[in-house]
Amino acid sequence: MGWLFLKVLLAGVSFSGFLYPLVDFCISGKTRGQKPNFVIILADDMGWGDLGANWAETKDTANLDKMASEGMRFVDFHAAASTCSPSRASLLTGRLGLRNGVTRNFAVTSVGGLPLNESTLAEVLQQAGYVTGMIGFDYYFGIPYSHDMGCTDTPGYNHPPCPACPQGDGPSRNLQRDCYTDMALPLYENLNIVEQPVNLSSLAQKYAEKATQFIQHTSTSGRPFLLYVALAHMHVPLPVTQLPAAPRGRRPYGAGLQEMDGLVGQIKDKVDHTAKENTFLWFTGDNGPWAQKCELAGSVGPFTGLWQTRRGGSPAKQTTWEGGHRVPALAYWPGRVPVNVTSTALLSVLDIFPTVVALAQASLPQGRRFDGVDVSEVLFGRSQPGHRVLFHPNSGAAGEFGALQTVRLERYKAFYITAGKEVPALNSRTNGIISGIKRKSHDSK
């Protein structure tokens, strides 16, 4: 019963965007053959333009930019939804929310999670002899839901969000005073609370330490492993951390981005020192930046959605505009993935599941339809196109949650509902808009 409760709990909380699960370090036994290891790192609310290799204006991702130069960078890579929980559920199942049942975010009041009859990537790889650091298996370390969802001293009440964005030449906000920076969140180890409230400013370092320990111990065991690291960065609240090299008065988002980049760098360095030739590292994001958070939000790069923003809407998180679901993505596997290659293949977070299963020499669960495809040929430089058709579901901007409101067909994109989250107050709706998308273009047609 304890195991079942743990699986239900962790299946739900993982999609909030802030779990960090991994496996018990007491591992023994070896598997025959040299199957590859997998490290999947998922950033939260990171914009396409937050990666320096994508957008020259960004100067805070030295480690990720180095990874791009040593591997493959995808410039037409998309989240499976434009908000946290549905996107993460799709990563774990290879299926859109309409199939796996997760079409909206989980929160403090949620009583369930991913349906128990869904097969996760961890379950499939366990059957193939893998040690998995993922949801509900062996060991869990993390927080139970989004780190902007916590209780104050008055039980049951959430901290208020930041006030509305400053308008025009009005006074700027005091981020220390006006915006939440601490939450009374519990930090779990399995079913035990080990810290409450969790110290958000040190949480990233705890994640890095646990990840590097996991890689070290499992590499020593000789068994292949899957490690899934679901970051809290770059979701608000941004931890108030002053990096040694950061100038005073620096924009908080840039400091947080540099901290996240350093965390990824630590994980990659451990991979390089322990299992470099046999470990595939995949970095991407769950959705675009949260535009309503203004200076606490990231960059959509060139995908500014001019048609939408001119009508007062957002082109980013929760919408089906490019900035809502086009995300940074990198693949790194020395000796297997070509070096310093930029791929324009149309790919998706949905592809992670079938691709990893194929590379692990495992089998997809029977009796299920998958929306992702095995993109190994793209990763190894032997093929380019990727998907011909890709659907984008509603993630809270307008209409029914999970409904397929937008479809990408090669370089064209059809919008059936163009409404977006208001910024600040205007919402527009048009049916049947079709826009042509050229590589690295604006959403302006």
XYZ file of C-alpha atoms in Angstrom, residues 53-379:
327
model
C 23.285 29.404 -28.847
C 19.782 30.251 -30.114
C 19.743 33.979 -29.426
C 22.849 36.140 -29.348
C 21.319 38.568 -26.837
C 21.490 35.877 -24.138
C 24.839 35.744 -22.314
C 24.009 33.515 -19.337
C 24.215 29.935 -20.672
C 27.909 29.212 -21.139
C 27.598 25.515 -20.212
C 24.576 24.894 -22.410
C 26.216 26.750 -25.287
C 29.280 24.534 -24.873
C 27.036 21.470 -24.950
C 25.491 22.769 -28.184
C 28.944 23.081 -29.750
C 29.779 19.525 -28.658
C 26.506 17.999 -29.797
C 23.305 18.750 -31.693
C 21.061 21.797 -31.261
C 17.420 21.660 -32.378
C 15.844 24.948 -33.440
C 12.376 23.581 -34.310
C 11.744 21.520 -31.161
C 8.380 21.733 -29.389
C 6.837 20.961 -26.018
C 3.819 18.669 -26.125
C 1.746 21.332 -24.375
C 2.221 24.944 -23.346
C 2.033 24.414 -19.604
C 3.804 22.252 -17.038
C 1.807 19.158 -16.119
C 0.467 18.135 -19.561
C 3.893 18.650 -21.133
C 5.640 16.510 -18.512
C 2.996 13.794 -18.676
C 3.603 13.602 -22.411
C 7.356 13.280 -21.907
C 6.822 10.355 -19.554
C 4.286 8.572 -21.778
C 4.974 9.679 -25.370
C 1.272 10.550 -25.628
C -0.736 13.763 -25.822
C -2.945 14.755 -22.909
C -6.106 13.647 -24.708
C -4.696 10.098 -24.578
C -2.948 10.022 -21.177
C -5.615 11.985 -19.305
C -3.466 14.937 -18.201
C -4.752 18.085 -19.898
C -4.257 20.702 -17.168
C -1.879 21.481 -14.323
C -1.872 19.679 -11.003
C -1.835 21.842 -7.895
C -1.998 21.726 -4.102
C -5.650 20.666 -4.209
C -5.106 17.832 -6.694
C -5.983 14.375 -5.364
C -4.555 12.275 -8.197
C -2.040 12.298 -10.985
C -1.153 10.317 -14.064
C -3.636 7.428 -14.444
C -2.155 4.227 -13.054
C -2.882 2.344 -16.274
C -0.410 4.550 -18.175
C 3.051 3.122 -18.777
C 5.897 5.520 -17.990
C 9.322 5.584 -19.574
C 10.813 4.430 -16.278
C 8.579 1.348 -16.146
C 9.465 0.335 -19.694
C 13.203 0.720 -19.107
C 13.080 -1.124 -15.780
C 11.793 -4.135 -17.673
C 14.865 -3.810 -19.897
C 17.236 -3.989 -16.910
C 17.670 -0.282 -16.198
C 18.122 1.446 -12.859
C 15.695 4.370 -13.011
C 15.695 7.667 -11.194
C 12.164 8.672 -11.888
C 8.592 8.718 -10.586
C 7.602 6.379 -7.818
C 10.450 3.863 -8.101
C 12.875 2.982 -5.309
C 13.640 6.496 -4.114
C 12.251 10.030 -4.330
C 13.787 13.376 -3.533
C 11.938 16.588 -4.245
C 9.049 18.906 -3.532
C 5.424 17.867 -4.050
C 4.202 20.528 -6.478
C 5.115 23.835 -8.106
C 7.356 25.943 -5.907
C 4.950 28.854 -6.195
C 2.347 26.698 -4.418
C 2.923 26.616 -0.686
C 1.195 27.476 2.547
C 1.916 30.453 4.799
C 1.633 30.453 8.571
C -2.116 30.382 8.027
C -2.734 26.812 6.856
C -4.348 26.447 3.468
C -3.512 29.859 2.061
C -1.105 30.454 -0.789
C 1.287 33.343 -1.029
C -0.073 36.028 -3.364
C 1.564 36.312 -6.763
C 3.525 39.334 -7.899
C 1.368 42.395 -8.655
C 0.569 43.312 -12.225
C 3.353 44.321 -14.583
C 4.452 47.961 -14.322
C 2.649 49.997 -16.956
C 4.335 52.704 -19.026
C 6.597 54.962 -17.002
C 5.105 53.909 -13.664
C 7.310 52.916 -10.725
C 9.032 49.562 -10.986
C 8.275 46.773 -8.546
C 10.386 45.924 -5.534
C 11.029 42.259 -6.254
C 12.208 41.612 -2.700
C 9.091 43.128 -1.141
C 6.283 42.846 -3.687
C 6.863 39.322 -5.047
C 6.943 36.008 -3.246
C 10.439 34.654 -2.807
C 9.844 32.023 -0.133
C 7.226 29.308 0.139
C 6.416 26.977 3.014
C 7.021 23.940 0.827
C 8.078 20.560 2.191
C 11.112 18.762 0.776
C 10.463 15.020 0.638
C 12.739 12.036 0.747
C 10.459 9.143 -0.102
C 7.460 9.748 2.201
C 9.412 11.665 4.837
C 9.590 15.445 5.046
C 13.265 16.291 5.498
C 12.962 20.082 5.320
C 10.098 22.540 5.678
C 10.016 25.189 4.518
C 12.434 24.209 1.796
C 15.254 26.671 1.211
C 14.752 27.560 -2.445
C 18.093 29.329 -2.705
C 19.926 26.073 -1.963
C 17.551 23.702 -3.749
C 19.412 23.835 -7.065
C 22.643 22.787 -5.410
C 20.879 19.920 -3.630
C 19.558 18.749 -7.006
C 23.049 18.898 -8.523
C 24.545 16.932 -5.618
C 21.879 14.225 -5.806
C 22.198 13.953 -9.582
C 25.984 13.617 -9.540
C 25.817 11.066 -6.708
C 23.297 9.038 -8.668
C 25.464 9.036 -11.806
C 28.553 8.068 -9.820
C 26.921 5.201 -7.934
C 25.012 3.723 -10.851
C 28.046 3.941 -13.134
C 30.057 2.013 -10.552
C 27.352 -0.655 -10.377
C 27.760 -1.448 -14.060
C 24.027 -1.324 -14.759
C 22.530 1.071 -17.309
C 20.508 3.924 -15.884
C 17.845 6.486 -16.686
C 18.013 9.750 -14.735
C 15.247 12.339 -15.118
C 15.978 15.770 -13.636
C 12.937 18.066 -13.615
C 14.216 21.500 -12.671
C 12.462 24.298 -10.793
C 14.338 26.855 -12.926
C 13.091 29.092 -14.579
C 9.658 29.163 -12.946
C 8.809 31.869 -10.425
C 9.598 32.480 -7.651
C 13.200 32.916 -8.733
C 15.550 32.039 -5.866
C 17.389 35.080 -4.552
C 20.931 33.936 -5.207
C 23.863 36.264 -5.772
C 26.369 34.443 -7.936
C 30.042 35.227 -7.352
C 30.516 36.732 -10.813
C 27.165 38.517 -10.945
C 27.299 42.336 -10.894
C 25.197 44.177 -8.360
C 21.806 45.268 -9.623
C 21.715 42.480 -12.192
C 18.347 41.348 -13.542
C 17.097 38.475 -11.352
C 16.097 36.370 -14.336
C 19.601 36.476 -15.777
C 21.087 35.444 -12.434
C 18.650 32.541 -12.192
C 19.420 31.475 -15.744
C 23.130 31.444 -14.984
C 22.497 29.378 -11.850
C 20.481 26.825 -13.828
C 23.212 26.709 -16.465
C 25.763 25.965 -13.755
C 23.600 23.130 -12.410
C 23.409 21.541 -15.866
C 27.169 22.006 -16.224
C 27.798 20.055 -13.013
C 25.656 17.158 -14.227
C 27.355 17.102 -17.636
C 30.814 17.222 -16.034
C 29.951 14.174 -13.926
C 28.751 12.344 -17.040
C 32.003 13.250 -18.820
C 34.123 11.938 -15.970
C 32.244 8.685 -15.357
C 30.341 7.446 -18.420
C 30.990 9.841 -21.295
C 31.033 7.435 -24.231
C 27.922 5.556 -23.171
C 25.588 8.254 -21.888
C 23.033 10.172 -23.922
C 22.140 13.553 -22.383
C 19.000 15.296 -23.589
C 18.197 18.846 -22.459
C 14.951 20.665 -23.247
C 12.081 22.645 -21.698
C 8.482 21.991 -20.728
C 6.975 25.127 -22.331
C 7.755 28.728 -23.167
C 8.236 31.651 -20.772
C 5.463 32.950 -18.520
C 4.939 36.351 -20.142
C 2.598 37.574 -17.405
C 5.556 37.665 -15.021
C 7.148 40.494 -17.043
C 10.796 40.985 -16.035
C 10.708 37.623 -14.240
C 9.962 35.851 -17.536
C 12.315 34.619 -20.220
C 12.724 35.372 -23.907
C 10.762 33.932 -26.825
C 13.557 35.062 -29.149
C 12.193 36.024 -32.569
C 8.824 34.318 -31.977
C 7.080 37.435 -30.727
C 3.624 36.678 -32.114
C 3.018 40.197 -33.427
C -0.508 39.433 -34.633
C -1.377 38.333 -31.121
C 0.489 40.933 -29.080
C -0.930 43.810 -31.118
C -4.343 42.706 -29.871
C -3.240 42.588 -26.245
C -2.571 38.844 -25.992
C 0.452 36.825 -24.974
C 2.484 34.753 -27.467
C 4.080 32.601 -24.778
C 3.204 30.043 -22.074
C -0.358 28.635 -22.111
C -0.892 29.677 -25.740
C -0.412 27.782 -28.990
C 1.726 30.553 -30.468
C 5.318 29.545 -31.184
C 6.655 31.181 -28.034
C 4.348 28.981 -25.966
C 5.682 25.628 -27.116
C 8.887 26.091 -29.161
C 11.636 25.347 -26.626
C 15.428 25.001 -26.467
C 16.699 21.475 -27.059
C 20.155 19.890 -27.092
C 21.428 16.335 -27.565
C 24.868 15.254 -26.349
C 26.461 11.851 -26.804
C 30.185 11.870 -27.700
C 30.986 9.540 -30.564
C 27.316 9.039 -31.517
C 25.647 12.436 -31.922
C 27.471 14.639 -34.461
C 29.403 17.604 -33.066
C 28.312 21.231 -33.520
C 25.302 20.453 -35.687
C 22.156 22.584 -35.897
C 19.078 20.550 -36.825
C 15.979 22.112 -38.353
C 13.973 18.886 -38.042
C 10.454 19.325 -36.663
C 10.641 17.428 -33.352
C 8.753 17.232 -30.060
C 9.092 16.307 -26.403
C 6.744 13.464 -27.375
C 9.654 11.884 -29.263
C 11.785 11.377 -26.150
C 9.826 8.303 -25.004
C 9.947 6.218 -28.221
C 13.509 7.299 -29.006
C 14.897 6.324 -25.610
C 12.967 3.040 -25.683
C 14.463 2.196 -29.079
C 18.016 3.110 -28.039
C 17.601 1.005 -24.883
C 16.636 -1.975 -27.055
C 13.337 -2.173 -25.203
C 9.808 -2.534 -26.591
C 6.958 -0.042 -26.621
C 3.915 -1.085 -24.570
C 1.355 -2.947 -26.648
C -2.197 -1.793 -27.294
C -1.406 1.953 -27.156
C -1.117 4.716 -29.693
C 1.918 6.969 -29.367
C 2.124 10.522 -30.657
C 5.918 10.664 -30.559
C 8.244 8.876 -32.973
C 11.719 7.377 -32.787
C 14.055 10.137 -34.031
C 17.323 8.199 -33.681
C 18.098 8.754 -37.364
C 17.901 12.521 -36.821
C 20.087 12.345 -33.705
